[in-house]
Every structure is written in C-alpha cells, then in structure tokens.
Amino acid sequence: MAFEELLDKVGGLGKFQMLQMALIFPSLMIVVCHSLLENFTAAVPGHRCWVHILDNATVSDNATGILSPDVLLRLSIPLDSNLKPEKCRRFLHPQWQLLHLNGTFPNMTDLDTEPCVDGWVYDHSLFSSTIVTEWDLVCDQQSQKPLIQSLVMVGTLAGGLIYGHLSDRFGRKLILRWCLLQLAISGTCTTFAPNIFIYCLLRFLSGCSIAVVIANNCVLIIEWTRSQSKGMVLTLVYCALSIGQMILGGLAFVFREWRTLQLVVSVPFFVFFLSSRWLVESSRWLIITNKPDEGLKELKIVAHRNGMKNVEETLNLEGLRVTMQEELETAQTKTTMFDLFRTPNLRKRTYLLFFVRFAGAISFFGIIINLQHFGSNIFLFQVIFGVLTISVRCLALYPLNKVGRRPTQMLFMFLVGLSILINIFVPQDMQTLRVILASVGIGCVAASQTCFSVHQSELLPTIVRAKASGLDLLANRCGAALAPLLMALAVYLPTLPWTIYGVCPIIAAPVLLLLPETKNLPLPDTIQDVENNKKFSRKASEKDFYIKVTKF
C-alpha cells in the first residue's frame, strides 16, 4: 500500500491520467460494439418458405398474373396459431380450394405440408443482409445462432483466464497491445468469412481479446489513480462503455449489411494498436514484480507530465526501496491463480466477489435477452439504453464516494431484483409500465456493475489483480450462460425464470456485508496487505491511513 505515497508525489490525478484516459476511452467504446455485434449482424428477419408459384418470376407473371401476391401466399403457406404465415413449412401443393372459403380458416392439420426444401424468402426492410439470411440459420438451423453467441462468451472467458495470467506475468501494456492487434485482425477477417465454421472460429478469437481490452485498460488507469479518485475514474470508464452502446446503434442504423458493419467496427483497432504505444505501463506492477528500475523510470515520466517539480531529488532507487521494502521482498515470489485461494482473507474475498458477480450477471442477461418487450426498433433501443446507463452510472458516483461502496452497491442490487419481481405481476397489455420497470432494472444493473468494479479493484492486491479479473470474468460468463437456460423453466411455470432473475441480486446484496468497506483506502499491492487488513480500521480517517502507509 506504500505506493500511494509515491503516487501522491508524482500526481494521482493530473494531466498524465487525463492523457492516459484519452488514449484508452476510444478503444473501450468500440470494443463494446464487438461484444454486442450479434444483436444486429445475427438479427433474424421475417421469413417464409420459397414457393414456386409466388417467387418464381416467370411462373408468377404468366400463369398466375390475375391473382395477387397475398392470395398466392394463402394458397402456398399454412397459417400458424396466430393466423400468421408459417415460417418453416409450406403446402406440398397449392391449395386452390382455399380460394372459395370467403375468409374462413379450415383445419390446416388435414392438409399436407413439407419443410422449406427450396430455401426461404426474407424480409430485407430492416437489414439488407445478416449471417442468418446468408447461411439460413432459421427453422431447423436456428439453434446455431445462440451457439455463435455462446462461442463469443466462451472466447471472452478463455481470453480472460489466459491473458489475465499473462498480464500479471508480462505486463498490462504488452498483453493489451497484443489483444488490440488480435481483435483488429480477427475482426477484419470475419468480414470475409466464407462459411459459418470460419465465422465461428474468428468470432471466438475476437471474444478472447474483447475481455482483455476492457480489463487491462481499466487496470492501467486504476493503478495510476489515487484512492480518492478511483470511483470517478471507473465511472467514466463505464460511461465510455455505455457510449459504445449508443455508437453501435447508430452504426447499425447506417450500415444494414452485416459484413460492412463488421468491417467498420474492426478496422479502428489497427489505429488503437498503434496509439497504444504511448500508454505508460503500470509502475505499481513493475515494482511489485521486482523491476524497481523500470518502475522508477515510469514514475519520473508521470511526474514530468503532471508538472511536478523537484521530484527527481526524492524519486530515487534508494528511496523507492525504503518506501516499498515489504512489496519488493514479496516480489521475489512468483504468483499463480492458486494464490487467490491460499490465504484466508484473500480466499474469502475471492469467493464472495465471485458469487456477487455471478448473481448480478444472471439478472443483467435475464433482462437483456427479453428486450422484445420494447418493440421492434432495436436501433433506437440500443441508443436509449446507452443514454440510460450513462445517466444512472453518473448518479451512482455521489453515493459511491459519500456513502461508501457496500451500501451503494447493495441499494442498486436490491432495486434490480425488486423491479424484476414487480414486473411479474404487471399484465402484458400494460406495456408502458413494463418498459419503465425493465428500464429501472437495466439502469440499476449498470450502476451496480460500476460499484462492483470499484469495490473489487480496491479489495484485490496488485500482484494478482489481473488474474482475479480473469476469475471475475468466469463468474460473469457463467451467469450469462445460465440466464438463457433458465427460460426453459417457463414450460413448467411462466413466472419461475423471472422469479430467479429477481431473487438472485436480492440474495447477493447482503453478502456484500461480509466484505470490508474500501472507501478512501489505498489499493493493496501484496497478498500480505490483504491479510493484514484488520490493522486498518474501517472508520479511520484518510489522514490515519496516510500515516500508516508512510511508516516505511
């Protein structure tokens, strides 16, 4: 925790931190587009079977020209239970006798039908092309769409675990730059995918990079920010992610062809890769990984950019070794993922944070996968949700800094669960009220995610923080994978999935009481800092902490 003293000397929130955020935020905005891309590139338009007498231009013009398309459709496609044309079956032969029924509807089960053996006709009014229309991912092949989305999530999970470990070993900046380049290449190549198999492989590789771009960017800025400003900085980070949602809605509205949209959100990462060379590696990480010379060099760069004068006299290797003696001694031992579970306090924090993130992910994705309640204008909704989450995250900053991390997060998680549970009892025809409650849930989920990220970064030590981020991603993706599966329980009881979505965050809220409050506390750097946390009184003033940190 002694690094806070060094950070105060070089500037904990100044010109350098602003420049660092300016380099980081554009990539955060566009990487969100990649994580939500299938909302548009894999959109399922209206479709029906291709039929000979209606869709063959020669036959339609010569033999049946006196009949309107609507009549031909009625003769060729059976109606479903909602009296809409079936999407996946057609009559084996045109049913000419239906011309004489004068608006009545016969028993369609008595008529011979067949699958869409000649393909499908798609409604291109909303999208000129999607992967669904290109590779016919409908009817018997419709299960491939959620499989693709799952592969992206599995990719983020694998990337978080693998690259999280590598980030703690080789540095945040190096792995971030590699993932920016990987995302640029895999995303651009996806544009030219010739078949669904290649598309899935490339999207998996993109998913491996998405989580690391977000996590390492956050870690790079947090480890250069003083304790009192971490809440504000992380709120700005999450606002950048929300702006990315809005950008995606606008881009998808302009570029309706999936390959064009894929290319537009991928090419910028070549620019982000080049600009990332000006990012500064975390001095905190360099010092605790036994690279004090390099860490000192970065500290001097930061001091210069922040306009801190005469710091060269106090910033020297001998002073650094005295100030961070305990951290440098700990740095002699290499860490692994298992170090998160070796000591009692860190193990407790890891388990509790895993559970809270898992419960929050279930409720978040439980709402997201049912956005059809809002209607069909998905471009507008994408922008609205971005604006909504920005607003709530900014509002959450005040209680986060004034009241504390735990009570603020508990409040938002309770509101998430309450809004979902109340919605269970709202009739389907009261759409406005249902939209309002769902919007409250989405906004509170966004706010609780911001609070969680701030709290988590302050609970876990620098030496294993990137590894812990990978484990956090595992919890998030497990919740994301379970949320859609819970909808299968609606067969037994329609309200059961929603009850689970609502109860999970309410159960997780009091669990936060088992974690320490971290408002205005310095970041722990070593595992020993976490284990010795009891010596830091939760009610101690900021001055008390300064005295304890600088005792070295």
Coordinates of C-alpha atoms in Angstrom, one line a residue:
M1 CA 0.0 0.0 0.0
A2 CA 3.1 2.3 0.2
F3 CA 2.8 3.0 -3.5
E4 CA 0.1 5.6 -2.6
E5 CA 2.8 7.8 -1.1
L6 CA 4.8 7.6 -4.4
L7 CA 1.7 8.3 -6.4
D8 CA 1.0 11.4 -4.3
K9 CA 4.5 12.7 -5.1
V10 CA 4.1 12.3 -8.9
G11 CA 0.4 13.3 -9.1
G12 CA -2.5 10.9 -8.5
L13 CA -4.9 12.7 -10.9
G14 CA -3.4 15.1 -13.3
K15 CA -2.5 15.7 -16.9
F16 CA -0.9 12.3 -17.3
Q17 CA -4.1 10.5 -16.1
M18 CA -6.2 12.6 -18.5
L19 CA -4.0 11.7 -21.4
Q20 CA -4.0 8.0 -20.4
M21 CA -7.8 8.0 -20.4
A22 CA -7.9 9.9 -23.7
L23 CA -5.9 7.0 -25.3
I24 CA -8.0 4.3 -23.5
F25 CA -11.5 5.5 -24.0
P26 CA -11.9 5.2 -27.8
S27 CA -10.9 1.5 -27.7
L28 CA -13.4 0.9 -24.9
M29 CA -16.2 2.5 -26.9
I30 CA -15.6 0.4 -30.0
V31 CA -14.8 -2.9 -28.2
V32 CA -18.4 -2.8 -26.7
C33 CA -19.6 -2.8 -30.3
H34 CA -17.9 -6.1 -30.8
S35 CA -19.4 -7.7 -27.7
L36 CA -22.9 -6.7 -28.8
L37 CA -22.5 -7.1 -32.5
E38 CA -24.7 -10.2 -33.0
N39 CA -27.7 -8.1 -31.9
F40 CA -27.5 -6.7 -35.4
T41 CA -25.3 -9.0 -37.6
A42 CA -27.3 -12.0 -36.4
A43 CA -30.7 -10.4 -36.4
V44 CA -33.5 -12.8 -37.5
P45 CA -35.7 -11.0 -40.0
G46 CA -39.2 -12.1 -41.0
H47 CA -39.1 -15.1 -43.3
R48 CA -41.1 -17.8 -45.0
C49 CA -40.6 -20.7 -47.4
W50 CA -39.8 -20.1 -51.0
V51 CA -42.7 -21.2 -53.1
H52 CA -42.7 -21.8 -56.9
I53 CA -45.9 -20.0 -58.0
L54 CA -45.1 -16.9 -55.9
D55 CA -41.4 -16.4 -56.0
N56 CA -40.5 -17.8 -59.5
A57 CA -40.8 -14.6 -61.6
T58 CA -41.7 -16.5 -64.8
V59 CA -44.5 -18.5 -63.3
S60 CA -45.9 -15.6 -61.3
D61 CA -46.1 -13.3 -64.3
N62 CA -47.6 -15.8 -66.8
A63 CA -49.7 -18.4 -65.1
T64 CA -51.0 -16.6 -62.0
G65 CA -50.9 -13.0 -63.0
I66 CA -54.6 -12.5 -62.2
L67 CA -54.0 -13.4 -58.6
S68 CA -52.5 -11.0 -56.0
P69 CA -49.4 -12.0 -54.0
D70 CA -51.5 -12.2 -50.9
V71 CA -53.8 -14.7 -52.4
L72 CA -50.9 -16.8 -53.8
L73 CA -49.3 -16.7 -50.3
R74 CA -52.5 -18.0 -48.8
L75 CA -52.6 -20.9 -51.3
S76 CA -49.0 -21.8 -50.6
I77 CA -48.2 -21.2 -46.9
P78 CA -50.3 -22.6 -44.0
L79 CA -51.2 -20.3 -41.1
D80 CA -49.8 -20.7 -37.5
S81 CA -51.7 -20.5 -34.3
N82 CA -51.7 -16.7 -34.5
L83 CA -53.1 -16.8 -38.1
K84 CA -49.7 -15.6 -39.5
P85 CA -48.0 -17.4 -42.3
E86 CA -45.8 -20.3 -41.1
K87 CA -42.1 -19.6 -41.2
C88 CA -40.8 -23.1 -41.6
R89 CA -43.4 -25.1 -43.6
R90 CA -45.3 -24.8 -46.9
F91 CA -48.1 -26.8 -48.5
L92 CA -47.0 -29.7 -50.5
H93 CA -49.2 -28.5 -53.4
P94 CA -51.0 -25.2 -53.9
Q95 CA -54.4 -25.4 -52.1
W96 CA -56.7 -23.9 -54.8
Q97 CA -59.8 -24.8 -52.8
L98 CA -58.9 -22.1 -50.3
L99 CA -59.9 -19.5 -52.9
H100 CA -63.6 -20.3 -52.2
L101 CA -63.6 -20.2 -48.4
N102 CA -64.5 -16.4 -48.3
G103 CA -62.4 -15.6 -45.3
T104 CA -62.9 -18.7 -43.2
F105 CA -60.0 -20.7 -42.0
P106 CA -60.0 -24.5 -42.5
N107 CA -58.3 -27.1 -40.3
M108 CA -54.7 -26.8 -41.6
T109 CA -53.6 -30.1 -39.9
D110 CA -55.6 -32.0 -42.5
L111 CA -53.5 -30.6 -45.4
D112 CA -50.2 -32.0 -46.5
T113 CA -47.2 -29.8 -45.7
E114 CA -43.4 -30.0 -46.1
P115 CA -40.3 -28.2 -44.9
C116 CA -38.7 -25.3 -46.8
V117 CA -36.8 -27.6 -49.2
D118 CA -36.2 -24.8 -51.7
G119 CA -35.0 -22.2 -49.2
W120 CA -36.5 -19.1 -47.7
V121 CA -37.7 -15.7 -48.6
Y122 CA -36.5 -13.0 -46.1
D123 CA -37.8 -9.6 -45.3
H124 CA -35.0 -7.1 -46.1
S125 CA -36.8 -4.0 -45.0
L126 CA -34.8 -3.7 -41.8
F127 CA -31.5 -5.4 -42.7
S128 CA -30.2 -5.9 -46.2
S129 CA -28.1 -8.9 -45.0
T130 CA -27.3 -10.8 -41.8
I131 CA -25.5 -14.0 -41.1
V132 CA -28.9 -15.6 -40.6
T133 CA -30.1 -14.7 -44.1
E134 CA -26.7 -15.6 -45.7
W135 CA -26.4 -19.0 -44.1
D136 CA -30.1 -19.7 -43.5
L137 CA -29.8 -20.0 -39.7
V138 CA -33.6 -20.4 -39.3
C139 CA -36.1 -23.3 -38.6
D140 CA -34.0 -26.5 -38.1
Q141 CA -30.8 -24.4 -38.1
Q142 CA -32.0 -21.7 -35.7
S143 CA -30.0 -23.2 -32.8
Q144 CA -26.8 -22.2 -34.5
K145 CA -27.4 -18.5 -33.7
P146 CA -27.3 -18.9 -29.8
L147 CA -24.3 -21.3 -30.4
I148 CA -22.4 -18.5 -32.1
Q149 CA -23.3 -16.1 -29.3
S150 CA -22.1 -18.7 -26.8
L151 CA -18.8 -19.1 -28.6
V152 CA -18.1 -15.4 -28.2
M153 CA -18.8 -15.6 -24.5
V154 CA -16.6 -18.7 -24.2
G155 CA -13.9 -16.8 -26.0
T156 CA -14.1 -13.9 -23.5
L157 CA -13.9 -16.5 -20.7
A158 CA -10.9 -18.3 -22.2
G159 CA -9.2 -15.0 -23.0
G160 CA -9.8 -13.6 -19.5
L161 CA -8.3 -16.6 -17.9
I162 CA -5.3 -17.0 -20.2
Y163 CA -4.4 -13.4 -20.8
G164 CA -5.2 -12.4 -17.2
H165 CA -2.4 -14.7 -16.1
L166 CA -0.1 -13.4 -18.8
S167 CA -0.9 -9.8 -17.9
D168 CA 0.4 -10.4 -14.3
R169 CA 3.5 -12.1 -15.7
F170 CA 4.5 -9.9 -18.7
G171 CA 2.7 -6.7 -18.1
R172 CA -0.6 -5.0 -18.7
K173 CA 0.5 -2.9 -21.6
L174 CA 2.2 -5.7 -23.6
I175 CA -0.8 -8.1 -23.4
L176 CA -3.2 -5.2 -24.1
R177 CA -1.4 -4.3 -27.3
W178 CA -1.3 -7.9 -28.4
C179 CA -5.1 -8.2 -27.8
L180 CA -5.8 -5.0 -29.7
L181 CA -3.9 -6.4 -32.7
Q182 CA -5.6 -9.8 -32.4
L183 CA -9.0 -8.2 -32.3
A184 CA -8.2 -6.0 -35.3
I185 CA -7.0 -9.0 -37.4
S186 CA -9.7 -11.5 -36.3
G187 CA -12.5 -8.9 -36.6
T188 CA -11.4 -7.8 -40.1
C189 CA -11.0 -11.4 -41.3
T190 CA -14.5 -12.2 -40.0
T191 CA -15.8 -9.7 -42.7
F192 CA -14.6 -12.2 -45.3
A193 CA -15.7 -15.4 -43.6
P194 CA -16.8 -17.8 -46.4
N195 CA -18.9 -20.1 -44.2
I196 CA -20.3 -20.4 -40.7
F197 CA -17.5 -22.5 -39.4
I198 CA -14.8 -19.9 -40.2
Y199 CA -17.1 -17.2 -38.9
C200 CA -17.5 -19.0 -35.5
L201 CA -13.7 -19.6 -35.2
L202 CA -12.9 -15.9 -35.9
R203 CA -15.6 -14.7 -33.5
F204 CA -14.2 -16.9 -30.8
L205 CA -10.7 -15.4 -31.3
S206 CA -12.3 -11.9 -31.2
G207 CA -14.0 -12.9 -28.0
C208 CA -10.7 -13.9 -26.4
S209 CA -9.5 -10.3 -27.0
I210 CA -12.6 -8.4 -26.0
A211 CA -12.5 -9.1 -22.3
V212 CA -8.8 -8.3 -22.0
V213 CA -9.1 -5.0 -23.9
I214 CA -11.6 -3.9 -21.3
A215 CA -9.9 -5.4 -18.2
N216 CA -6.3 -4.2 -19.0
N217 CA -7.4 -0.7 -20.0
C218 CA -9.3 -0.4 -16.6
V219 CA -6.3 -1.8 -14.7
L220 CA -3.8 0.5 -16.4
I221 CA -5.8 3.6 -15.4
I222 CA -6.8 2.4 -11.9
E223 CA -3.3 1.5 -10.9
W224 CA -2.2 5.1 -11.8
T225 CA -5.0 6.8 -9.9
R226 CA -5.1 7.9 -6.3
S227 CA -7.6 6.2 -3.9
Q228 CA -10.0 9.2 -3.6
S229 CA -10.5 9.4 -7.4
K230 CA -10.9 5.7 -8.4
G231 CA -14.7 5.8 -8.1
M232 CA -14.9 8.7 -10.5
V233 CA -12.4 7.2 -13.0
L234 CA -14.1 3.9 -13.1
T235 CA -17.5 5.6 -13.6
L236 CA -16.0 7.4 -16.6
V237 CA -14.7 4.1 -17.9
Y238 CA -18.2 2.5 -17.7
C239 CA -19.7 5.6 -19.3
A240 CA -17.4 5.1 -22.2
L241 CA -18.8 1.6 -22.5
S242 CA -22.3 3.0 -22.5
I243 CA -21.4 5.5 -25.2
G244 CA -20.2 2.4 -27.2
Q245 CA -23.7 1.0 -27.0
M246 CA -25.0 4.2 -28.5
I247 CA -22.4 4.2 -31.2
L248 CA -23.3 0.7 -32.2
G249 CA -27.0 1.6 -32.5
G250 CA -26.0 4.5 -34.9
L251 CA -23.6 2.4 -36.9
A252 CA -26.1 -0.4 -37.3
F253 CA -28.7 2.0 -38.5
V254 CA -26.4 3.4 -41.2
F255 CA -24.7 0.1 -42.2
R256 CA -27.5 -2.5 -42.7
E257 CA -25.3 -5.1 -44.3
W258 CA -23.5 -7.3 -41.8
R259 CA -20.1 -7.6 -43.5
T260 CA -19.9 -3.8 -43.8
L261 CA -20.9 -3.3 -40.1
Q262 CA -18.3 -5.9 -39.1
L263 CA -15.6 -4.2 -41.0
V264 CA -16.5 -0.7 -39.7
V265 CA -16.1 -1.8 -36.0
S266 CA -12.9 -3.8 -36.7
V267 CA -10.6 -1.5 -38.7
P268 CA -10.3 1.1 -35.9
F269 CA -8.4 -1.4 -33.8
F270 CA -5.4 -1.2 -36.0
V271 CA -5.3 2.5 -35.1
F272 CA -5.8 1.7 -31.4
F273 CA -2.9 -0.8 -31.6
L274 CA -0.6 1.9 -33.0
S275 CA -1.7 4.6 -30.5
S276 CA -1.3 2.2 -27.5
R277 CA 2.5 2.5 -27.8
W278 CA 2.1 5.9 -25.9
L279 CA 0.4 4.2 -22.9
V280 CA 2.5 4.0 -19.8
E281 CA 3.0 0.6 -18.1
S282 CA 1.8 0.4 -14.5
S283 CA 4.7 1.4 -12.2
R284 CA 2.9 -0.3 -9.4
W285 CA 3.0 -3.6 -11.3
L286 CA 6.7 -3.1 -12.3
I287 CA 7.8 -2.5 -8.7
I288 CA 6.0 -5.5 -7.2
T289 CA 7.3 -7.8 -9.9
N290 CA 10.8 -6.9 -8.9
K291 CA 11.5 -4.3 -11.6
P292 CA 12.1 -1.2 -9.5
D293 CA 14.4 0.5 -12.1
E294 CA 11.7 0.4 -14.7
G295 CA 9.1 1.4 -12.2
L296 CA 11.1 4.4 -11.1
K297 CA 11.5 5.5 -14.8
E298 CA 7.8 5.4 -15.3
L299 CA 7.2 7.4 -12.1
K300 CA 9.5 10.1 -13.3
I301 CA 7.7 10.3 -16.7
V302 CA 4.4 10.7 -14.9
A303 CA 5.8 13.4 -12.6
H304 CA 7.1 15.3 -15.6
R305 CA 3.8 15.1 -17.4
N306 CA 1.9 16.2 -14.3
G307 CA 4.2 19.2 -13.9
M308 CA 5.5 18.0 -10.5
K309 CA 8.8 19.9 -10.0
N310 CA 11.8 18.8 -7.9
V311 CA 10.6 15.3 -7.6
E312 CA 13.8 13.9 -9.1
E313 CA 15.5 14.7 -5.9
T314 CA 13.2 12.5 -3.8
L315 CA 12.4 9.9 -6.5
N316 CA 15.5 7.7 -6.5
L317 CA 16.1 3.9 -6.3
E318 CA 17.2 4.1 -2.7
G319 CA 14.1 6.0 -1.5
L320 CA 11.9 3.6 -3.5
R321 CA 13.4 0.6 -1.9
V322 CA 12.9 2.1 1.6
T323 CA 9.3 3.1 0.9
M324 CA 8.3 -0.2 -0.7
Q325 CA 10.5 -2.6 1.2
E326 CA 7.8 -5.1 2.0
E327 CA 6.4 -5.1 -1.5
L328 CA 9.9 -5.7 -3.0
E329 CA 10.6 -8.6 -0.7
T330 CA 7.2 -10.1 -1.6
A331 CA 8.1 -9.7 -5.3
Q332 CA 10.7 -12.4 -5.1
T333 CA 8.0 -15.0 -5.1
K334 CA 6.1 -15.7 -8.3
T335 CA 2.3 -15.8 -8.1
T336 CA -0.3 -18.1 -9.8
M337 CA -4.1 -18.3 -9.9
F338 CA -4.0 -20.6 -6.9
D339 CA -2.6 -17.7 -4.8
L340 CA -6.1 -16.3 -4.8
F341 CA -7.1 -19.2 -2.6
R342 CA -4.1 -19.9 -0.4
T343 CA -4.6 -17.3 2.4
P344 CA -7.9 -17.0 4.4
N345 CA -8.8 -13.3 3.8
L346 CA -8.0 -13.3 0.1
R347 CA -9.8 -16.6 -0.4
K348 CA -12.9 -15.2 1.4
R349 CA -12.9 -12.1 -0.8
T350 CA -12.4 -14.1 -4.0
Y351 CA -15.4 -16.4 -3.2
L352 CA -17.7 -13.6 -2.2
L353 CA -16.8 -11.5 -5.2
F354 CA -17.4 -14.5 -7.5
F355 CA -20.8 -15.0 -6.1
V356 CA -21.9 -11.4 -6.3
R357 CA -20.7 -11.1 -9.9
F358 CA -22.4 -14.3 -10.8
A359 CA -25.8 -13.2 -9.3
G360 CA -25.5 -9.8 -11.0
A361 CA -24.8 -11.4 -14.4
I362 CA -27.9 -13.6 -14.2
S363 CA -30.2 -10.6 -13.6
F364 CA -28.5 -8.5 -16.2
F365 CA -28.7 -11.1 -19.0
G366 CA -32.1 -12.1 -17.8
I367 CA -33.3 -8.6 -18.8
I368 CA -31.2 -8.2 -21.9
I369 CA -32.4 -11.5 -23.6
N370 CA -36.0 -10.3 -23.3
L371 CA -35.8 -6.9 -24.9
Q372 CA -38.6 -7.8 -27.3
H373 CA -40.9 -6.2 -24.8
F374 CA -39.7 -2.9 -26.0
G375 CA -40.9 -3.4 -29.6
S376 CA -39.1 -3.7 -32.9
N377 CA -36.9 -0.6 -33.2
I378 CA -33.8 -2.1 -31.9
F379 CA -31.6 0.7 -33.2
L380 CA -33.4 3.2 -31.1
F381 CA -33.5 1.0 -28.0
Q382 CA -29.7 0.4 -28.3
V383 CA -29.2 4.2 -28.1
I384 CA -31.8 4.7 -25.3
F385 CA -30.2 2.0 -23.1
G386 CA -26.8 3.6 -23.6
V387 CA -28.1 7.0 -22.5
L388 CA -30.0 5.4 -19.6
T389 CA -26.9 3.5 -18.3
I390 CA -24.7 6.6 -18.6
S391 CA -27.2 8.7 -16.6
V392 CA -27.6 6.1 -13.8
R393 CA -23.8 5.4 -13.6
C394 CA -23.1 9.1 -13.2
L395 CA -25.8 9.4 -10.5
A396 CA -24.3 6.5 -8.7
L397 CA -20.9 8.3 -8.3
Y398 CA -22.2 10.6 -5.5
P399 CA -23.4 7.9 -3.1
L400 CA -20.4 5.7 -4.1
N401 CA -18.0 8.4 -2.8
K402 CA -20.1 9.8 0.0
V403 CA -21.9 6.8 1.5
G404 CA -19.5 4.0 0.6
R405 CA -19.0 1.1 -1.8
R406 CA -21.0 -1.5 0.1
P407 CA -24.3 0.4 0.8
T408 CA -24.4 1.9 -2.7
Q409 CA -24.0 -1.5 -4.4
M410 CA -26.5 -3.1 -2.0
L411 CA -29.1 -0.5 -2.8
F412 CA -28.8 -0.9 -6.6
M413 CA -28.8 -4.7 -6.5
F414 CA -31.9 -4.6 -4.3
L415 CA -33.6 -2.3 -6.8
V416 CA -32.7 -4.6 -9.7
G417 CA -34.4 -7.5 -8.0
L418 CA -37.4 -5.5 -6.9
S419 CA -38.1 -4.1 -10.4
I420 CA -37.9 -7.6 -11.9
L421 CA -40.2 -9.2 -9.3
I422 CA -42.8 -6.4 -9.6
N423 CA -42.8 -6.8 -13.4
I424 CA -44.0 -10.4 -12.9
F425 CA -47.4 -9.1 -11.6
V426 CA -47.8 -6.4 -14.3
P427 CA -50.2 -7.6 -17.1
Q428 CA -48.8 -8.0 -20.6
D429 CA -51.1 -5.3 -22.0
M430 CA -49.6 -2.6 -19.7
Q431 CA -46.6 -2.2 -21.9
T432 CA -45.6 1.3 -20.7
L433 CA -45.3 0.2 -17.1
R434 CA -43.4 -2.9 -18.1
V435 CA -41.0 -0.8 -20.1
I436 CA -40.4 1.5 -17.2
L437 CA -39.8 -1.3 -14.7
A438 CA -37.4 -3.0 -17.2
S439 CA -35.6 0.3 -17.7
V440 CA -35.2 0.7 -14.0
G441 CA -33.7 -2.8 -13.8
I442 CA -31.3 -2.1 -16.7
G443 CA -30.2 1.2 -15.2
C444 CA -29.7 -0.3 -11.7
V445 CA -27.7 -3.2 -13.1
A446 CA -25.4 -0.8 -14.9
A447 CA -24.9 1.2 -11.7
S448 CA -24.3 -1.9 -9.6
Q449 CA -21.7 -3.1 -12.2
T450 CA -19.8 0.2 -11.8
C451 CA -19.9 -0.1 -8.0
F452 CA -18.8 -3.7 -8.1
S453 CA -15.8 -2.9 -10.3
V454 CA -14.6 -0.1 -8.0
H455 CA -15.1 -2.3 -4.9
Q456 CA -13.4 -5.2 -6.5
S457 CA -10.3 -3.3 -7.6
E458 CA -9.9 -2.0 -4.0
L459 CA -10.2 -5.4 -2.4
L460 CA -7.7 -7.4 -4.5
P461 CA -3.9 -6.9 -4.5
T462 CA -2.0 -5.6 -7.5
I463 CA 0.2 -8.7 -7.7
V464 CA -2.8 -10.9 -8.6
R465 CA -5.3 -8.3 -9.8
A466 CA -5.3 -9.3 -13.5
K467 CA -5.7 -13.0 -12.5
A468 CA -8.6 -12.0 -10.3
S469 CA -10.1 -10.1 -13.3
G470 CA -10.0 -13.3 -15.3
L471 CA -11.8 -15.2 -12.5
D472 CA -14.3 -12.4 -12.3
L473 CA -14.9 -12.8 -16.0
L474 CA -15.5 -16.5 -15.4
A475 CA -18.3 -15.7 -12.9
N476 CA -19.8 -13.2 -15.3
R477 CA -19.8 -15.6 -18.2
C478 CA -21.2 -18.4 -16.1
G479 CA -24.1 -16.1 -15.2
A480 CA -24.5 -15.1 -18.8
A481 CA -24.6 -18.7 -20.0
L482 CA -27.1 -19.8 -17.3
A483 CA -29.6 -16.9 -17.8
P484 CA -31.0 -18.0 -21.2
L485 CA -31.1 -21.6 -20.0
L486 CA -33.4 -20.6 -17.1
M487 CA -36.0 -19.5 -19.6
A488 CA -36.6 -23.2 -20.3
L489 CA -38.3 -23.4 -16.9
A490 CA -41.1 -21.3 -18.2
V491 CA -42.6 -24.5 -19.6
Y492 CA -43.4 -25.6 -16.0
L493 CA -44.2 -22.2 -14.6
P494 CA -44.1 -19.0 -16.7
T495 CA -43.0 -16.8 -13.8
L496 CA -40.3 -19.1 -12.5
P497 CA -37.4 -17.7 -14.6
W498 CA -38.3 -14.1 -13.7
T499 CA -38.5 -15.1 -10.1
I500 CA -35.0 -16.4 -10.2
Y501 CA -33.7 -13.4 -12.1
G502 CA -35.2 -11.1 -9.4
V503 CA -34.2 -13.2 -6.3
C504 CA -30.5 -13.6 -7.2
P505 CA -29.5 -9.9 -6.8
I506 CA -31.6 -9.6 -3.6
I507 CA -29.8 -12.6 -2.1
A508 CA -26.4 -11.3 -3.2
A509 CA -26.9 -7.8 -1.7
P510 CA -26.5 -8.7 2.0
V511 CA -23.5 -10.9 1.0
L512 CA -21.6 -7.6 0.5
L513 CA -21.7 -7.0 4.2
L514 CA -19.2 -9.8 4.6
L515 CA -16.7 -7.8 2.6
P516 CA -14.8 -4.8 4.1
E517 CA -15.6 -1.2 3.1
T518 CA -12.9 0.4 1.0
K519 CA -13.9 4.0 0.5
N520 CA -10.8 6.3 0.5
L521 CA -8.5 3.3 1.3
P522 CA -5.2 2.8 -0.7
L523 CA -5.1 -0.1 -3.1
P524 CA -3.5 -3.3 -1.6
D525 CA -0.3 -4.2 -3.5
T526 CA 0.6 -7.6 -2.0
I527 CA -1.3 -10.6 -0.6
Q528 CA 0.1 -9.7 2.8
D529 CA -1.6 -6.3 2.6
V530 CA -4.9 -8.1 2.3
E531 CA -4.1 -10.5 5.2
N532 CA -3.1 -7.6 7.4
N533 CA -6.2 -5.6 6.5
K534 CA -7.5 -5.9 10.1
K535 CA -5.0 -3.4 11.3
F536 CA -6.7 -0.7 9.1
S537 CA -9.8 0.4 11.0
R538 CA -12.8 0.9 8.6
K539 CA -13.7 4.1 10.3
A540 CA -10.2 5.5 10.2
S541 CA -9.8 8.9 8.6
E542 CA -7.8 9.4 5.4
K543 CA -5.1 11.0 7.5
D544 CA -4.7 7.9 9.6
F545 CA -4.2 5.8 6.5
Y546 CA -1.6 8.2 5.2
I547 CA 0.4 7.8 8.5
K548 CA 0.2 4.1 8.4
V549 CA 1.2 3.8 4.7
T550 CA 4.2 6.1 5.1
K551 CA 5.6 4.4 8.2
F552 CA 8.1 2.6 5.9

